[in-house]
Every structure is written in structure tokens, then in C-alpha cells.
PDB file of C-alpha atoms in Angstrom:
ATOM      1  CA  MET R  69      50.707 198.925 -25.618  1.00 49.00           C
ATOM      2  CA  PRO R  70      51.920 202.420 -24.876  1.00 51.00           C
ATOM      3  CA  ASP R  71      49.696 204.533 -22.787  1.00 58.00           C
ATOM      4  CA  ALA R  72      47.540 206.783 -24.917  1.00 61.00           C
ATOM      5  CA  ASN R  73      48.060 209.591 -22.459  1.00 62.00           C
ATOM      6  CA  LEU R  74      51.878 209.514 -22.923  1.00 60.00           C
ATOM      7  CA  GLN R  75      51.755 209.911 -26.708  1.00 66.00           C
ATOM      8  CA  PRO R  76      51.193 213.641 -26.670  1.00 69.00           C
ATOM      9  CA  LEU R  77      53.972 214.056 -24.096  1.00 63.00           C
ATOM     10  CA  VAL R  78      56.445 212.063 -26.176  1.00 60.00           C
ATOM     11  CA  GLN R  79      55.500 214.023 -29.261  1.00 71.00           C
ATOM     12  CA  GLN R  80      56.059 217.271 -27.466  1.00 71.00           C
ATOM     13  CA  ALA R  81      59.368 216.085 -26.047  1.00 68.00           C
ATOM     14  CA  TRP R  82      60.547 215.001 -29.485  1.00 66.00           C
ATOM     15  CA  THR R  83      59.505 218.215 -30.982  1.00 76.00           C
ATOM     16  CA  ALA R  84      61.444 220.052 -28.326  1.00 71.00           C
ATOM     17  CA  LEU R  85      64.574 217.853 -28.435  1.00 67.00           C
ATOM     18  CA  HIS R  86      64.780 217.344 -32.207  1.00 67.00           C
ATOM     19  CA  PRO R  87      66.388 220.668 -32.984  1.00 72.00           C
ATOM     20  CA  VAL R  88      68.825 220.204 -30.121  1.00 66.00           C
ATOM     21  CA  LEU R  89      69.753 216.701 -31.201  1.00 62.00           C
ATOM     22  CA  THR R  90      70.051 217.752 -34.812  1.00 70.00           C
ATOM     23  CA  SER R  91      72.301 220.622 -33.847  1.00 68.00           C
ATOM     24  CA  PHE R  92      74.364 218.357 -31.602  1.00 61.00           C
ATOM     25  CA  VAL R  93      74.758 215.687 -34.256  1.00 56.00           C
ATOM     26  CA  SER R  94      75.582 218.345 -36.831  1.00 64.00           C
ATOM     27  CA  GLY R  95      78.167 219.774 -34.449  1.00 60.00           C
ATOM     28  CA  ILE R  96      79.709 216.411 -33.926  1.00 60.00           C
ATOM     29  CA  THR R  97      79.810 215.758 -37.697  1.00 63.00           C
ATOM     30  CA  GLY R  98      81.311 219.177 -38.444  1.00 60.00           C
ATOM     31  CA  ALA R  99      83.922 218.759 -35.716  1.00 63.00           C
ATOM     32  CA  GLY R 100      84.838 215.384 -37.160  1.00 68.00           C
ATOM     33  CA  VAL R 101      85.263 216.845 -40.601  1.00 66.00           C
ATOM     34  CA  VAL R 102      87.321 219.685 -39.219  1.00 67.00           C
ATOM     35  CA  ALA R 103      89.408 217.244 -37.210  1.00 72.00           C
ATOM     36  CA  LEU R 104      89.885 215.057 -40.264  1.00 78.00           C
ATOM     37  CA  VAL R 105      90.944 218.022 -42.382  1.00 75.00           C
ATOM     38  CA  ALA R 106      93.219 219.250 -39.645  1.00 74.00           C
ATOM     39  CA  ASN R 107      94.740 215.817 -39.262  1.00 76.00           C
ATOM     40  CA  THR R 108      95.232 215.475 -42.977  1.00 84.00           C
ATOM     41  CA  TRP R 109      96.883 218.888 -43.168  1.00 81.00           C
ATOM     42  CA  LEU R 110      99.048 218.141 -40.157  1.00 76.00           C
ATOM     43  CA  VAL R 111     100.159 214.813 -41.614  1.00 77.00           C
ATOM     44  CA  ALA R 112     100.896 216.443 -44.950  1.00 80.00           C
ATOM     45  CA  ARG R 113     102.845 219.243 -43.267  1.00 78.00           C
ATOM     46  CA  VAL R 114     104.842 216.869 -41.104  1.00 76.00           C
ATOM     47  CA  LYS R 115     105.488 214.662 -44.099  1.00 78.00           C
ATOM     48  CA  GLY R 116     106.619 217.655 -46.117  1.00 80.00           C
ATOM     49  CA  GLN R 117     108.900 218.819 -43.329  1.00 79.00           C
ATOM     50  CA  VAL R 118     110.365 215.337 -42.983  1.00 77.00           C
ATOM     51  CA  GLU R 119     110.845 215.002 -46.731  1.00 80.00           C
ATOM     52  CA  SER R 120     112.410 218.460 -46.878  1.00 83.00           C
ATOM     53  CA  LYS R 121     114.693 217.662 -43.963  1.00 81.00           C
ATOM     54  CA  TYR R 122     115.800 214.377 -45.519  1.00 80.00           C
ATOM     55  CA  ALA R 123     116.200 216.022 -48.906  1.00 84.00           C
ATOM     56  CA  ARG R 124     118.485 218.633 -47.364  1.00 85.00           C
ATOM     57  CA  ALA R 125     120.329 215.956 -45.453  1.00 86.00           C
ATOM     58  CA  LEU R 126     120.691 213.928 -48.663  1.00 84.00           C
ATOM     59  CA  GLU R 127     122.060 216.939 -50.531  1.00 85.00           C
ATOM     60  CA  VAL R 128     124.493 217.623 -47.711  1.00 88.00           C
ATOM     61  CA  LEU R 129     125.549 213.971 -47.747  1.00 86.00           C
ATOM     62  CA  LYS R 130     125.959 214.033 -51.522  1.00 87.00           C
ATOM     63  CA  ALA R 131     128.052 217.177 -51.275  1.00 89.00           C
ATOM     64  CA  GLU R 132     130.184 215.680 -48.513  1.00 86.00           C
ATOM     65  CA  LEU R 133     130.653 212.452 -50.476  1.00 89.00           C
ATOM     66  CA  LYS R 134     131.580 214.392 -53.624  1.00 89.00           C
ATOM     67  CA  SER R 135     133.973 216.608 -51.674  1.00 88.00           C
ATOM     68  CA  SER R 136     135.542 213.578 -50.048  1.00 87.00           C
ATOM     69  CA  ALA R 137     135.782 211.761 -53.376  1.00 89.00           C
ATOM     70  CA  ASP R 138     137.284 214.839 -55.045  1.00 89.00           C
ATOM     71  CA  ALA R 139     139.791 215.197 -52.222  1.00 89.00           C
ATOM     72  CA  ARG R 140     140.791 211.525 -52.480  1.00 88.00           C
ATOM     73  CA  LEU R 141     141.023 211.881 -56.245  1.00 88.00           C
ATOM     74  CA  GLU R 142     143.309 214.905 -55.929  1.00 88.00           C
ATOM     75  CA  VAL R 143     145.434 213.055 -53.399  1.00 90.00           C
ATOM     76  CA  HIS R 144     145.616 210.072 -55.745  1.00 86.00           C
ATOM     77  CA  LYS R 145     146.516 212.343 -58.648  1.00 86.00           C
ATOM     78  CA  ALA R 146     149.211 214.009 -56.559  1.00 88.00           C
ATOM     79  CA  GLU R 147     150.597 210.619 -55.530  1.00 85.00           C
ATOM     80  CA  LEU R 148     150.580 209.426 -59.135  1.00 86.00           C
ATOM     81  CA  LYS R 149     152.313 212.631 -60.221  1.00 85.00           C
ATOM     82  CA  ARG R 150     154.939 212.294 -57.502  1.00 85.00           C
ATOM     83  CA  SER R 151     155.422 208.663 -58.405  1.00 84.00           C
ATOM     84  CA  GLY R 152     155.584 209.509 -62.108  1.00 86.00           C
ATOM     85  CA  ASP R 153     158.002 212.379 -61.485  1.00 87.00           C
ATOM     86  CA  ALA R 154     160.161 210.094 -59.367  1.00 88.00           C
ATOM     87  CA  GLU R 155     160.189 207.420 -62.080  1.00 88.00           C
ATOM     88  CA  ILE R 156     160.987 210.008 -64.733  1.00 92.00           C
ATOM     89  CA  GLU R 157     163.797 211.430 -62.623  1.00 88.00           C
ATOM     90  CA  LYS R 158     165.089 207.926 -61.973  1.00 90.00           C
ATOM     91  CA  LEU R 159     164.999 207.179 -65.694  1.00 89.00           C
ATOM     92  CA  ARG R 160     166.766 210.452 -66.433  1.00 90.00           C
ATOM     93  CA  SER R 161     169.445 209.599 -63.907  1.00 90.00           C
ATOM     94  CA  GLN R 162     169.877 206.146 -65.404  1.00 91.00           C
ATOM     95  CA  LEU R 163     170.083 207.579 -68.916  1.00 91.00           C
ATOM     96  CA  ALA R 164     172.548 210.234 -67.781  1.00 91.00           C
ATOM     97  CA  ALA R 165     174.697 207.601 -66.076  1.00 90.00           C
ATOM     98  CA  ALA R 166     174.542 205.339 -69.131  1.00 91.00           C
ATOM     99  CA  ASN R 167     175.367 208.257 -71.410  1.00 90.00           C
ATOM    100  CA  ALA R 168     178.265 209.303 -69.196  1.00 91.00           C
ATOM    101  CA  GLU R 169     179.556 205.740 -69.146  1.00 89.00           C
ATOM    102  CA  ARG R 170     179.174 205.479 -72.912  1.00 90.00           C
ATOM    103  CA  THR R 171     180.907 208.835 -73.394  1.00 91.00           C
ATOM    104  CA  THR R 172     183.778 207.759 -71.161  1.00 91.00           C
ATOM    105  CA  LEU R 173     184.064 204.424 -72.949  1.00 89.00           C
ATOM    106  CA  LEU R 174     183.881 206.091 -76.357  1.00 88.00           C
ATOM    107  CA  ALA R 175     186.522 208.641 -75.356  1.00 92.00           C
ATOM    108  CA  ALA R 176     188.820 205.872 -74.127  1.00 92.00           C
ATOM    109  CA  LEU R 177     188.182 203.810 -77.261  1.00 89.00           C
ATOM    110  CA  THR R 178     188.814 206.826 -79.496  1.00 91.00           C
ATOM    111  CA  ALA R 179     192.059 207.643 -77.693  1.00 93.00           C
ATOM    112  CA  ARG R 180     193.167 204.008 -77.971  1.00 94.00           C
ATOM    113  CA  ARG R 181     192.233 203.889 -81.640  1.00 93.00           C
ATOM    114  CA  PHE R 182     194.144 207.090 -82.384  1.00 94.00           C
ATOM    115  CA  ASP R 183     197.148 205.705 -80.546  1.00 96.00           C
ATOM    116  CA  ALA R 184     196.943 202.486 -82.564  1.00 95.00           C
ATOM    117  CA  ILE R 185     196.716 204.443 -85.822  1.00 96.00           C
ATOM    118  CA  LYS R 186     199.692 206.565 -84.803  1.00 96.00           C
ATOM    119  CA  THR R 187     201.751 203.501 -83.901  1.00 96.00           C
ATOM    120  CA  VAL R 188     200.917 201.400 -86.965  1.00 96.00           C
ATOM    121  CA  HIS R 189     201.255 204.243 -89.429  1.00 97.00           C
ATOM    122  CA  GLY R 190     204.455 205.557 -87.871  1.00 97.00           C
ATOM    123  CA  LYS R 191     206.213 202.201 -87.858  1.00 97.00           C
ATOM    124  CA  LEU R 192     205.028 201.390 -91.375  1.00 97.00           C
ATOM    125  CA  VAL R 193     206.354 204.722 -92.658  1.00 97.00           C
ATOM    126  CA  ARG R 194     209.721 204.111 -90.944  1.00 97.00           C
ATOM    127  CA  PHE R 195     209.839 200.657 -92.550  1.00 97.00           C
ATOM    128  CA  HIS R 196     209.168 202.204 -95.944  1.00 97.00           C
ATOM    129  CA  ARG R 197     211.753 204.969 -95.490  1.00 97.00           C
ATOM    130  CA  ALA R 198     214.403 202.502 -94.420  1.00 96.00           C
ATOM    131  CA  LEU R 199     213.731 200.419 -97.516  1.00 96.00           C
ATOM    132  CA  ALA R 200     213.719 203.524 -99.737  1.00 96.00           C
ATOM    133  CA  GLN R 201     217.153 204.516 -98.392  1.00 95.00           C
ATOM    134  CA  LEU R 202     218.393 201.014 -99.095  1.00 94.00           C
ATOM    135  CA  THR R 203     217.050 200.872-102.661  1.00 94.00           C
ATOM    136  CA  ALA R 204     218.097 204.418-103.638  1.00 94.00           C
ATOM    137  CA  PRO R 205     220.433 204.086-106.689  1.00 89.00           C
ATOM    138  CA  LEU R 206     222.294 207.302-105.882  1.00 86.00           C
ATOM    139  CA  ARG R 207     224.273 207.021-102.693  1.00 82.00           C
ATOM    140  CA  LEU R 208     226.949 209.097-101.063  1.00 78.00           C
ATOM    141  CA  ASN R 209     230.466 207.735-101.126  1.00 78.00           C
ATOM    142  CA  GLY R 210     231.145 205.544 -98.152  1.00 80.00           C
ATOM    143  CA  THR R 211     227.519 204.546 -97.584  1.00 84.00           C
ATOM    144  CA  ASP R 212     227.403 201.441 -95.402  1.00 90.00           C
ATOM    145  CA  GLU R 213     225.018 199.096 -97.200  1.00 88.00           C
ATOM    146  CA  GLU R 214     225.155 196.603 -94.353  1.00 92.00           C
ATOM    147  CA  ALA R 215     223.904 199.279 -91.970  1.00 94.00           C
ATOM    148  CA  LEU R 216     221.067 200.065 -94.377  1.00 94.00           C
ATOM    149  CA  LEU R 217     220.096 196.388 -94.502  1.00 93.00           C
ATOM    150  CA  THR R 218     220.163 196.220 -90.709  1.00 95.00           C
ATOM    151  CA  ALA R 219     217.963 199.319 -90.472  1.00 96.00           C
ATOM    152  CA  VAL R 220     215.412 197.721 -92.798  1.00 96.00           C
ATOM    153  CA  ALA R 221     215.422 194.502 -90.772  1.00 95.00           C
ATOM    154  CA  GLU R 222     214.939 196.378 -87.493  1.00 97.00           C
ATOM    155  CA  ALA R 223     212.156 198.561 -88.900  1.00 97.00           C
ATOM    156  CA  SER R 224     210.398 195.465 -90.240  1.00 97.00           C
ATOM    157  CA  LYS R 225     210.700 193.736 -86.878  1.00 97.00           C
ATOM    158  CA  GLU R 226     209.354 196.726 -84.945  1.00 97.00           C
ATOM    159  CA  PHE R 227     206.380 196.979 -87.288  1.00 97.00           C
ATOM    160  CA  ASP R 228     205.577 193.268 -87.092  1.00 97.00           C
ATOM    161  CA  GLU R 229     205.697 193.365 -83.292  1.00 96.00           C
ATOM    162  CA  SER R 230     203.344 196.344 -83.040  1.00 96.00           C
ATOM    163  CA  LEU R 231     200.710 195.277 -85.556  1.00 96.00           C
ATOM    164  CA  PRO R 232     198.962 192.383 -83.705  1.00 95.00           C
ATOM    165  CA  GLU R 233     197.932 194.417 -80.647  1.00 95.00           C
ATOM    166  CA  ASN R 234     196.874 197.459 -82.693  1.00 96.00           C
ATOM    167  CA  GLU R 235     195.233 195.905 -85.729  1.00 95.00           C
ATOM    168  CA  ILE R 236     191.879 195.464 -83.959  1.00 94.00           C
ATOM    169  CA  PHE R 237     191.514 199.240 -83.589  1.00 94.00           C
ATOM    170  CA  LEU R 238     191.822 199.819 -87.336  1.00 93.00           C
ATOM    171  CA  THR R 239     188.939 199.520 -89.749  1.00 93.00           C
ATOM    172  CA  GLU R 240     188.853 196.274 -91.686  1.00 94.00           C
ATOM    173  CA  ALA R 241     189.750 198.057 -94.926  1.00 94.00           C
ATOM    174  CA  SER R 242     192.609 199.964 -93.303  1.00 95.00           C
ATOM    175  CA  ALA R 243     193.993 196.824 -91.677  1.00 95.00           C
ATOM    176  CA  GLN R 244     193.942 194.997 -94.995  1.00 96.00           C
ATOM    177  CA  LEU R 245     195.694 197.900 -96.738  1.00 96.00           C
ATOM    178  CA  VAL R 246     198.375 197.920 -94.021  1.00 97.00           C
ATOM    179  CA  LYS R 247     198.971 194.191 -94.539  1.00 96.00           C
ATOM    180  CA  ASP R 248     199.171 194.621 -98.313  1.00 97.00           C
ATOM    181  CA  ILE R 249     201.758 197.410 -97.977  1.00 97.00           C
ATOM    182  CA  ARG R 250     203.750 195.427 -95.447  1.00 97.00           C
ATOM    183  CA  GLN R 251     203.817 192.442 -97.804  1.00 97.00           C
ATOM    184  CA  LYS R 252     205.068 194.593-100.691  1.00 97.00           C
ATOM    185  CA  LEU R 253     207.796 196.101 -98.517  1.00 97.00           C
ATOM    186  CA  VAL R 254     208.976 192.661 -97.412  1.00 97.00           C
ATOM    187  CA  VAL R 255     208.939 191.303-100.978  1.00 97.00           C
ATOM    188  CA  HIS R 256     210.907 194.227-102.408  1.00 96.00           C
ATOM    189  CA  GLY R 257     213.352 194.094 -99.496  1.00 95.00           C
ATOM    190  CA  HIS R 258     214.073 190.446-100.257  1.00 95.00           C
ATOM    191  CA  LEU R 259     214.306 191.189-103.981  1.00 95.00           C
ATOM    192  CA  PHE R 260     216.900 193.879-103.347  1.00 94.00           C
ATOM    193  CA  ASN R 261     218.874 191.679-101.010  1.00 93.00           C
ATOM    194  CA  PHE R 262     219.023 188.682-103.346  1.00 93.00           C
ATOM    195  CA  THR R 263     219.087 190.330-106.781  1.00 93.00           C
ATOM    196  CA  VAL R 264     221.158 193.429-105.985  1.00 92.00           C
ATOM    197  CA  ALA R 265     223.037 193.299-102.684  1.00 89.00           C
ATOM    198  CA  LEU R 266     224.136 189.644-103.010  1.00 90.00           C
ATOM    199  CA  ASN R 267     224.350 189.584-106.808  1.00 89.00           C
ATOM    200  CA  THR R 268     227.056 192.094-107.610  1.00 87.00           C
ATOM    201  CA  GLN R 269     228.202 190.249-110.745  1.00 90.00           C
ATOM    202  CA  ASP R 270     224.826 190.205-112.483  1.00 90.00           C
ATOM    203  CA  PRO R 271     225.008 192.355-115.660  1.00 92.00           C
ATOM    204  CA  GLN R 272     221.337 193.260-115.179  1.00 92.00           C
ATOM    205  CA  ARG R 273     221.919 194.302-111.577  1.00 92.00           C
ATOM    206  CA  SER R 274     221.492 198.012-112.276  1.00 92.00           C
ATOM    207  CA  ASP R 275     218.227 197.474-114.140  1.00 94.00           C
ATOM    208  CA  LYS R 276     216.850 195.317-111.341  1.00 94.00           C
ATOM    209  CA  TRP R 277     217.984 197.869-108.792  1.00 95.00           C
ATOM    210  CA  ALA R 278     216.201 200.678-110.655  1.00 94.00           C
ATOM    211  CA  GLU R 279     213.088 198.571-111.051  1.00 96.00           C
ATOM    212  CA  ILE R 280     212.932 197.803-107.327  1.00 95.00           C
ATOM    213  CA  ASP R 281     213.526 201.438-106.388  1.00 95.00           C
ATOM    214  CA  ALA R 282     210.809 202.588-108.820  1.00 96.00           C
ATOM    215  CA  ALA R 283     208.290 200.245-107.164  1.00 96.00           C
ATOM    216  CA  VAL R 284     209.298 201.350-103.650  1.00 96.00           C
ATOM    217  CA  ARG R 285     209.038 205.056-104.471  1.00 95.00           C
ATOM    218  CA  GLY R 286     206.074 204.697-106.828  1.00 96.00           C
ATOM    219  CA  PRO R 287     203.171 202.288-106.185  1.00 96.00           C
ATOM    220  CA  ILE R 288     204.182 201.522-102.597  1.00 97.00           C
ATOM    221  CA  SER R 289     204.461 205.232-101.738  1.00 96.00           C
ATOM    222  CA  GLU R 290     201.057 205.807-103.335  1.00 97.00           C
ATOM    223  CA  ALA R 291     199.599 202.966-101.269  1.00 96.00           C
ATOM    224  CA  ILE R 292     200.995 204.570 -98.101  1.00 96.00           C
ATOM    225  CA  ASP R 293     199.427 207.900 -99.114  1.00 96.00           C
ATOM    226  CA  GLU R 294     196.119 206.115 -99.654  1.00 95.00           C
ATOM    227  CA  LEU R 295     196.423 204.519 -96.224  1.00 95.00           C
ATOM    228  CA  ALA R 296     197.097 207.914 -94.638  1.00 95.00           C
ATOM    229  CA  ARG R 297     193.909 209.317 -96.194  1.00 94.00           C
ATOM    230  CA  ALA R 298     191.897 206.330 -94.964  1.00 93.00           C
ATOM    231  CA  LEU R 299     193.286 206.660 -91.440  1.00 94.00           C
ATOM    232  CA  ARG R 300     192.534 210.385 -91.370  1.00 93.00           C
ATOM    233  CA  GLY R 301     188.976 209.516 -92.347  1.00 91.00           C
ATOM    234  CA  VAL R 302     188.774 207.113 -89.406  1.00 89.00           C
ATOM    235  CA  MET R 303     189.898 209.976 -87.153  1.00 90.00           C
ATOM    236  CA  GLY R 304     187.173 212.251 -88.511  1.00 88.00           C
ATOM    237  CA  ASP R 305     188.892 214.256 -91.246  1.00 87.00           C
ATOM    238  CA  LYS R 306     186.831 215.117 -94.286  1.00 79.00           C
ATOM    239  CA  PRO R 307     188.160 214.032 -97.689  1.00 70.00           C
ATOM    240  CA  SER R 308     190.399 216.645 -99.245  1.00 63.00           C
ATOM    241  CA  ASP R 309     189.937 217.924-102.770  1.00 56.00           C
ATOM    242  CA  THR R 310     193.718 218.324-103.131  1.00 53.00           C
ATOM    243  CA  PRO R 311     194.980 215.829-105.707  1.00 51.00           C
ATOM    244  CA  ALA R 312     197.442 213.221-104.546  1.00 49.00           C
ATOM    245  CA  ARG R 313     201.073 214.149-104.965  1.00 50.00           C
ATOM    246  CA  GLU R 314     202.927 212.748-107.950  1.00 44.00           C
ATOM    247  CA  HIS R 315     206.008 210.626-107.444  1.00 42.00           C
TER     248      HIS R 315
END
């Protein structure tokens, strides 16, 4: 058992130390609270600074990425434009070359066609004129009929030799008209030769002669005029309102 004499001493000591201990404990508790608050504030501040720093860094990174992406996009656009411009220029060059080639070919074809028209028409007209001179009822005294027959034969031969290589440059309608006229000239040339030139004793010789000459100077001449109008149309002339001449 505790000594009864120590009880008053312990009580006195407690009474004396209690305020000190209370104050000390209170001080310790208050310091802890303050330290806790300070720590919490410090952590929050550091966290805020870190978050702010990373936020700024993130924004800078985003800006750099966007700038880099925009730059690459502009470069890509420029490359596409250059490539597109190059392709367009290449296409233009190809079209220009093709057009120039076509123009050259068309010019050559047109010149060849005009030459063919000139040749065919000229030789056909000479054939017709030679036959018209042969079949003319009124002749000058001393006219050499044999020479007229020879002229018709030569004109016919020249025409027949020129037609095959030039016919392809005529239109189909014009070529057919040329053949029809040529056939009529040949037929009436033979008719004159056999019914007039070689048949001097025929009492109807004069009538046959006049009939042949009327065909040569009438329908055949009109067919040649029609051919001339068709050939001028091929060469680009507009139809004329002038009526065809009468024979």
C-alpha cells in the first residue's frame, strides 16, 4: 500500500504539474494541427503548381503539335498543288500536241481533197467539152472529125486514169455523181460514133446527131453544173441563191 505520508505530497505535485502538463499537451496538439494544416496547404500548393506547370506544358505541346500539323498540311497542299499543276500542264501539252497534229493532218487532208476535186472535175469537164465539140451539128468547113474523135478518146482515158486515186477524197454522193456523168459521156460518145460518124448513109442520121448533141449540152451539162455545186459545198462554199443557168 502507498505510504499515507506520501499522498499529500503526490496531490500537491499533481496540482502543481497539472497546468504545466495540460499546457504542454495542448501545445503539442495545437502544433500538430498547425503542422497538419501547413502540410495540407503545402501539398495543395505544390499540387496546384505541378498541375499548372503540366497544363502549361500540355498547352505548349498542343500548340506545337498543331503548328507542326498545320505546317505539314501546308507542305502537303503545296506538293499536291505542284503535282496537280504539273499534271494539268502535261495534259495541256499533250492536248496542244494532239491538236497541232490533228490540225496538220486536217490541213494536209484538206489540201489533198481539194487537189483531188480539182483533178477529177477538171478532167471530167475536158471530157465533156471534147464530146460537145464532136457532137456539135454546126462545124466550120474543114473540121477534122477524126481529130475530134481522138480528142474525146484521149480525154476519156485521162479521166479514167485519174479517177481511182482521187475518188476516195470525194464525198460518196459526189463520187457517184461523177461516175454517172462519166457513164453518160461514154454512152453518148459511142452513140455518136456508131450512129453518126460511121453511119453516113442513114436517112435519120441528122435527127440522131441532133438528139445526141441535145443530151450532151442539156442534161449532161446540167449534171456537171450540179456536180460543181456539190464539190464547192465540200470545199466550204455556201449554197448560192442564183438559179442554175439555162441551156
